[in-house]
Coordinates of C-alpha atoms and ligand atoms in Angstrom, one line a residue:
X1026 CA -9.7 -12.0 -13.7
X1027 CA -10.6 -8.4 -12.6
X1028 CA -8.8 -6.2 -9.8
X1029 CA -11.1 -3.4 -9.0
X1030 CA -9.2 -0.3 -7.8
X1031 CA -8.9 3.2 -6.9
X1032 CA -5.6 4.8 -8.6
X1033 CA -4.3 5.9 -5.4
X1034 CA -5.3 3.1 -3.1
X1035 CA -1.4 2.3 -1.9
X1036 CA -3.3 -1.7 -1.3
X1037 CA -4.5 -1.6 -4.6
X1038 CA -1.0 -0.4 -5.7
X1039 CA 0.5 -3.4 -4.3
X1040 CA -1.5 -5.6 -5.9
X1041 CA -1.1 -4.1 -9.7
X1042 CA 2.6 -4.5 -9.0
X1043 CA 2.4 -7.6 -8.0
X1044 CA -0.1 -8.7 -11.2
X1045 CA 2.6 -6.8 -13.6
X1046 CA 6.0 -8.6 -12.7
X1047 CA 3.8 -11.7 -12.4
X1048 CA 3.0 -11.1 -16.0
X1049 CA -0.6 -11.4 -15.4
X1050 CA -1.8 -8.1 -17.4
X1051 CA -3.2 -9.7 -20.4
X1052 CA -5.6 -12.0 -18.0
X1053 CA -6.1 -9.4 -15.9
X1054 CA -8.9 -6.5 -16.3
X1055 CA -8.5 -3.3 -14.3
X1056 CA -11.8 -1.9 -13.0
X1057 CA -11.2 2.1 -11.7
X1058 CA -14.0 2.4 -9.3
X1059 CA -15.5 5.3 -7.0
X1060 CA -15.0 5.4 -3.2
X1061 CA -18.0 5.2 -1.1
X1062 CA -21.1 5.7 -3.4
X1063 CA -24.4 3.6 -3.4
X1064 CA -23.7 2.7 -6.7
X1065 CA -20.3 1.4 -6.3
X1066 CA -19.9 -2.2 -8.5
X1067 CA -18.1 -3.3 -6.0
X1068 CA -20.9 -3.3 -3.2
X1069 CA -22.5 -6.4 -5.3
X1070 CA -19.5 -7.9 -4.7
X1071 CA -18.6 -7.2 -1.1
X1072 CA -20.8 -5.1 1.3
X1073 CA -18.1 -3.2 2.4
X1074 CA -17.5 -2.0 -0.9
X1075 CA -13.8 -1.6 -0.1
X1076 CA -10.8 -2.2 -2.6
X1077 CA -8.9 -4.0 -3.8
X1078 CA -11.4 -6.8 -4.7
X1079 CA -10.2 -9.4 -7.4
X1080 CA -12.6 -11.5 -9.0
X1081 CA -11.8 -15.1 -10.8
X1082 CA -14.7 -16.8 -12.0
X1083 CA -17.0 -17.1 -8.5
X1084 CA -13.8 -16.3 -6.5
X1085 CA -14.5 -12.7 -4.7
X1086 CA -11.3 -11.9 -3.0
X1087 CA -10.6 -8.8 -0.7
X1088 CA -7.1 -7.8 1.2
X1089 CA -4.2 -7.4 -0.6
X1090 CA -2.1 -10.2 0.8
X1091 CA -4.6 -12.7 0.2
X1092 CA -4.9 -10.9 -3.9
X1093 CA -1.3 -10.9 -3.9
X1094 CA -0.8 -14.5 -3.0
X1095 CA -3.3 -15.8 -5.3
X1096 CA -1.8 -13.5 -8.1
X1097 CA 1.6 -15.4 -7.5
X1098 CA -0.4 -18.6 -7.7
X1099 CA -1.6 -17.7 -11.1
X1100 CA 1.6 -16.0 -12.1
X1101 CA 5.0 -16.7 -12.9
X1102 CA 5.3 -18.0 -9.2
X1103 CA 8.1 -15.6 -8.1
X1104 CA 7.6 -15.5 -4.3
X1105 CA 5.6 -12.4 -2.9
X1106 CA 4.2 -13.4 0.3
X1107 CA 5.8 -14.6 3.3
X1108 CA 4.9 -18.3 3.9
X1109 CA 3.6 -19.7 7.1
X1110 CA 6.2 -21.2 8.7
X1111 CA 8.7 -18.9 7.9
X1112 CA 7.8 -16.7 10.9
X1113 CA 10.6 -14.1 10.3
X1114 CA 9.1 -13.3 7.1
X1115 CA 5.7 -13.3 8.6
X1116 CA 6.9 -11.1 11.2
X1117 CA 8.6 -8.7 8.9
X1118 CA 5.6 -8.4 6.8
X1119 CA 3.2 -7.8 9.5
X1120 CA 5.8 -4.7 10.4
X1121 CA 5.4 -3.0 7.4
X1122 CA 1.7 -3.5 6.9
X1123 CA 1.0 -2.3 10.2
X1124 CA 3.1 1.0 9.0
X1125 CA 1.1 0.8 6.0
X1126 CA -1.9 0.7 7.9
X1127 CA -0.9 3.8 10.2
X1128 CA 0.2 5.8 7.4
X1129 CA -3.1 5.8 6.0
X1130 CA -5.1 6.5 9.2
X1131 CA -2.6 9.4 9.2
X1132 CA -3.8 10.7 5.5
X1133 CA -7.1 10.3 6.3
X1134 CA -7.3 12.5 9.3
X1135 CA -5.5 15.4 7.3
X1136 CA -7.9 15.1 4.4
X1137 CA -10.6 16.3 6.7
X1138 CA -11.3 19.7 7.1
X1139 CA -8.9 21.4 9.3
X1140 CA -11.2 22.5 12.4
X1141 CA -12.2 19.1 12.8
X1142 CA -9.1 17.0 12.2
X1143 CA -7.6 15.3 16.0
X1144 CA -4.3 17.5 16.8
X1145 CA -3.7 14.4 19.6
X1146 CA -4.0 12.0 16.6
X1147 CA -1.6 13.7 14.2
X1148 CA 0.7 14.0 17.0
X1149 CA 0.8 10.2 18.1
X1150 CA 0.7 9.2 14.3
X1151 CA 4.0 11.2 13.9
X1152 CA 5.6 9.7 16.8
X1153 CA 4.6 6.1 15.7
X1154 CA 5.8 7.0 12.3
X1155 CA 9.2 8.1 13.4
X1156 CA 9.9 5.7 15.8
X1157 CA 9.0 2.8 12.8
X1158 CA 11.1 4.3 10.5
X1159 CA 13.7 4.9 13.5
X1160 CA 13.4 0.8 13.7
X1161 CA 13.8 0.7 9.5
X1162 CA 16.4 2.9 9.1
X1163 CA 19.1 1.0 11.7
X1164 CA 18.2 -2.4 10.0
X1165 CA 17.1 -2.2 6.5
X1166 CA 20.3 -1.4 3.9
X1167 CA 19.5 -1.2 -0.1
X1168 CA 19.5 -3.7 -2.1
X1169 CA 22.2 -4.6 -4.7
X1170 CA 20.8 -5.0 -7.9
X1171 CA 16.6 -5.7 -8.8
X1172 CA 15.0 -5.3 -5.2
X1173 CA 12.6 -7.9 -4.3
X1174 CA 9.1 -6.9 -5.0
X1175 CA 8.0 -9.1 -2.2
X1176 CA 4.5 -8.0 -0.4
X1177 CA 6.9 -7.2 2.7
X1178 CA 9.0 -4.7 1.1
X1179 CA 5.6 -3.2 -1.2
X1180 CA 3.6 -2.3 2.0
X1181 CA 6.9 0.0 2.8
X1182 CA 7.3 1.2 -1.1
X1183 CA 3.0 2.1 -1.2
X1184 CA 3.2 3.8 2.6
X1185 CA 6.0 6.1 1.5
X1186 CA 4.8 7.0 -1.7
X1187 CA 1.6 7.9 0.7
X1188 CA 3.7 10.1 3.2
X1189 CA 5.1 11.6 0.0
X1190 CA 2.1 12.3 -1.8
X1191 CA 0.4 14.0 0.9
X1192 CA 3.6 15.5 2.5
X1193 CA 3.0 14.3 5.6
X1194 CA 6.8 14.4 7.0
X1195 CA 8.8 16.6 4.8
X1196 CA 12.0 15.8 6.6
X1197 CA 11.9 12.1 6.4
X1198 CA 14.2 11.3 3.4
X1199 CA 17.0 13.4 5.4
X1200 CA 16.4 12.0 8.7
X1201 CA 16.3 8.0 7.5
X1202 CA 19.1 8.1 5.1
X1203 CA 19.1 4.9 4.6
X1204 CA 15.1 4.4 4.3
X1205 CA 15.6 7.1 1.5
X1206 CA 18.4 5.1 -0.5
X1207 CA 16.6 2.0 0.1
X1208 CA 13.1 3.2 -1.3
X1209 CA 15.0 4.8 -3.9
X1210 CA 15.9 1.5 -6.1
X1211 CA 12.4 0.7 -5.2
X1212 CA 11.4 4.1 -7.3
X1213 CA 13.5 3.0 -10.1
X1214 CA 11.1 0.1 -11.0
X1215 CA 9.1 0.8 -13.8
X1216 CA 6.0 -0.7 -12.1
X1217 CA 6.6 1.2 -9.0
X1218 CA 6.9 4.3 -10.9
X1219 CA 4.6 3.9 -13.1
X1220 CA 1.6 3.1 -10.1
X1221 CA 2.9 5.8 -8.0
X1222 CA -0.1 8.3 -6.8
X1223 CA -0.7 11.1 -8.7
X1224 CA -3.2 14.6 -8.2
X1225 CA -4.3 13.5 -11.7
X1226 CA -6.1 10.1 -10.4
X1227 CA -7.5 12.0 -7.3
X1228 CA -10.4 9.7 -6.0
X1229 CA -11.3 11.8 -2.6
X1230 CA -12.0 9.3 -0.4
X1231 CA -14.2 11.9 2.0
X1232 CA -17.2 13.5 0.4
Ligands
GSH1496 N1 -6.8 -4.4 4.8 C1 -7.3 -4.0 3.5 C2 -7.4 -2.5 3.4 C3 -8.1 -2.0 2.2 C4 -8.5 -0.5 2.3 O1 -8.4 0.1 3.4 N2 -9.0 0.0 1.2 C5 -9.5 1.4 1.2 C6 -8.9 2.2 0.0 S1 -7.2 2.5 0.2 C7 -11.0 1.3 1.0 O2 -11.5 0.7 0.1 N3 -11.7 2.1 1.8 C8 -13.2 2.1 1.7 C9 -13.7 3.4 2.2 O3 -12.9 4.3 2.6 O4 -14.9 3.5 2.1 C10 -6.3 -4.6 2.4 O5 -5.2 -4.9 2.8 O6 -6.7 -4.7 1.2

């Protein structure tokens, strides 16, 4: 199997995690690829030429939930995605990869050049961003002992190591106390910490 990837791709992210404490590493190959160039090896594969993309034989699979599901097929079968039919879960998950989602609309706009970045857009991204982790912080407590590394609770883990990496609201480990303690024994994991982003593996997504 290979996962192609960008370092700091927060879907990618979820999925290495997901591979790791599955104890897939040895089958799996890690392919670091380039963002949005001709010559991408993932365009062969998919035509968007987005990531993550795992590949199993003539299997070409893109979006993390469906790579993470068929990574805890292969694995060691601890559950990671919410099945159909438990709609709570479903629900829950859809929550935090919608904030997912909005967190990296957010990081895209302010990695474009200042005179041309959307002051309306920040603004309403903030607001939706506070009012999610508003929601989080009066319902989520931490968890005793090894926190679940389910795909619900590593869309939350891979949106806030995105906040944090491009500072996008310096106030919010004071503000959602409990957000904070919860992502904290999330940080602890050595697979978390160990895929956080980092300036190093800068991969500018805008050229
Ligand atoms: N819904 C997709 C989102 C994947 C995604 O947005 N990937 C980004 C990198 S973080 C990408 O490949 N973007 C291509 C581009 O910007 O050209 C998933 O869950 O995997």
């Amino acid at each position: 199997m290979k996962l192609y990837y960008t370092p700091n791709s927060p879907y990618a992210r979820i999925c290495r995690i997901v591979a790791a404490q599955a104890g897939l590493m040895a089958r799996l190959e890690l392919v670091a690829v380039k963002l949005r160039t001709t010559d991408s090896p993932v365009i062969p594969l998919s035509p968007m030429g987005r990531i993550p993309v795992l590949t199993d034989g003539e299997l070409v699979l893109s979006e993390a939930r469906h790579i993470c599901a068929y990574l805890e097929e292969k694995g060691d079968g601890t559950p990671t995605v919410a099945p159909y039919g438990d709609w709570q879960a479903v629900a829950a998950e859809a929550e935090t990869l919608a904030f997912l989602d909005a967190v990296i609309v957010w990081s895209r706009e302010v990695r474009r050049e200042a005179d041309v970045q959307s002051g309306f857009l920040k603004e309403v991204a903030d607001q939706q961003m506070r009012r999610e982790l508003a929601h989080l912080n009066g319902t989520r407590t931490a968890p005793d002992g090894d926190p679940p590394l389910t795909f619900e609770a590593l869309c939350l883990v891979a949106a806030l190591g995105i906040l944090d990496f491009y500072d996008l609201m310096p106030d919010w480990r004071e503000t959602y106390p409990i957000v904070a303690e919860w992502y904290a024994r999330y940080e602890a994991v050595p697979t978390v910490s160990e895929t956080a982003p980092s300036a190093a593996a800068m991969n500018p997504l805008t050229r």
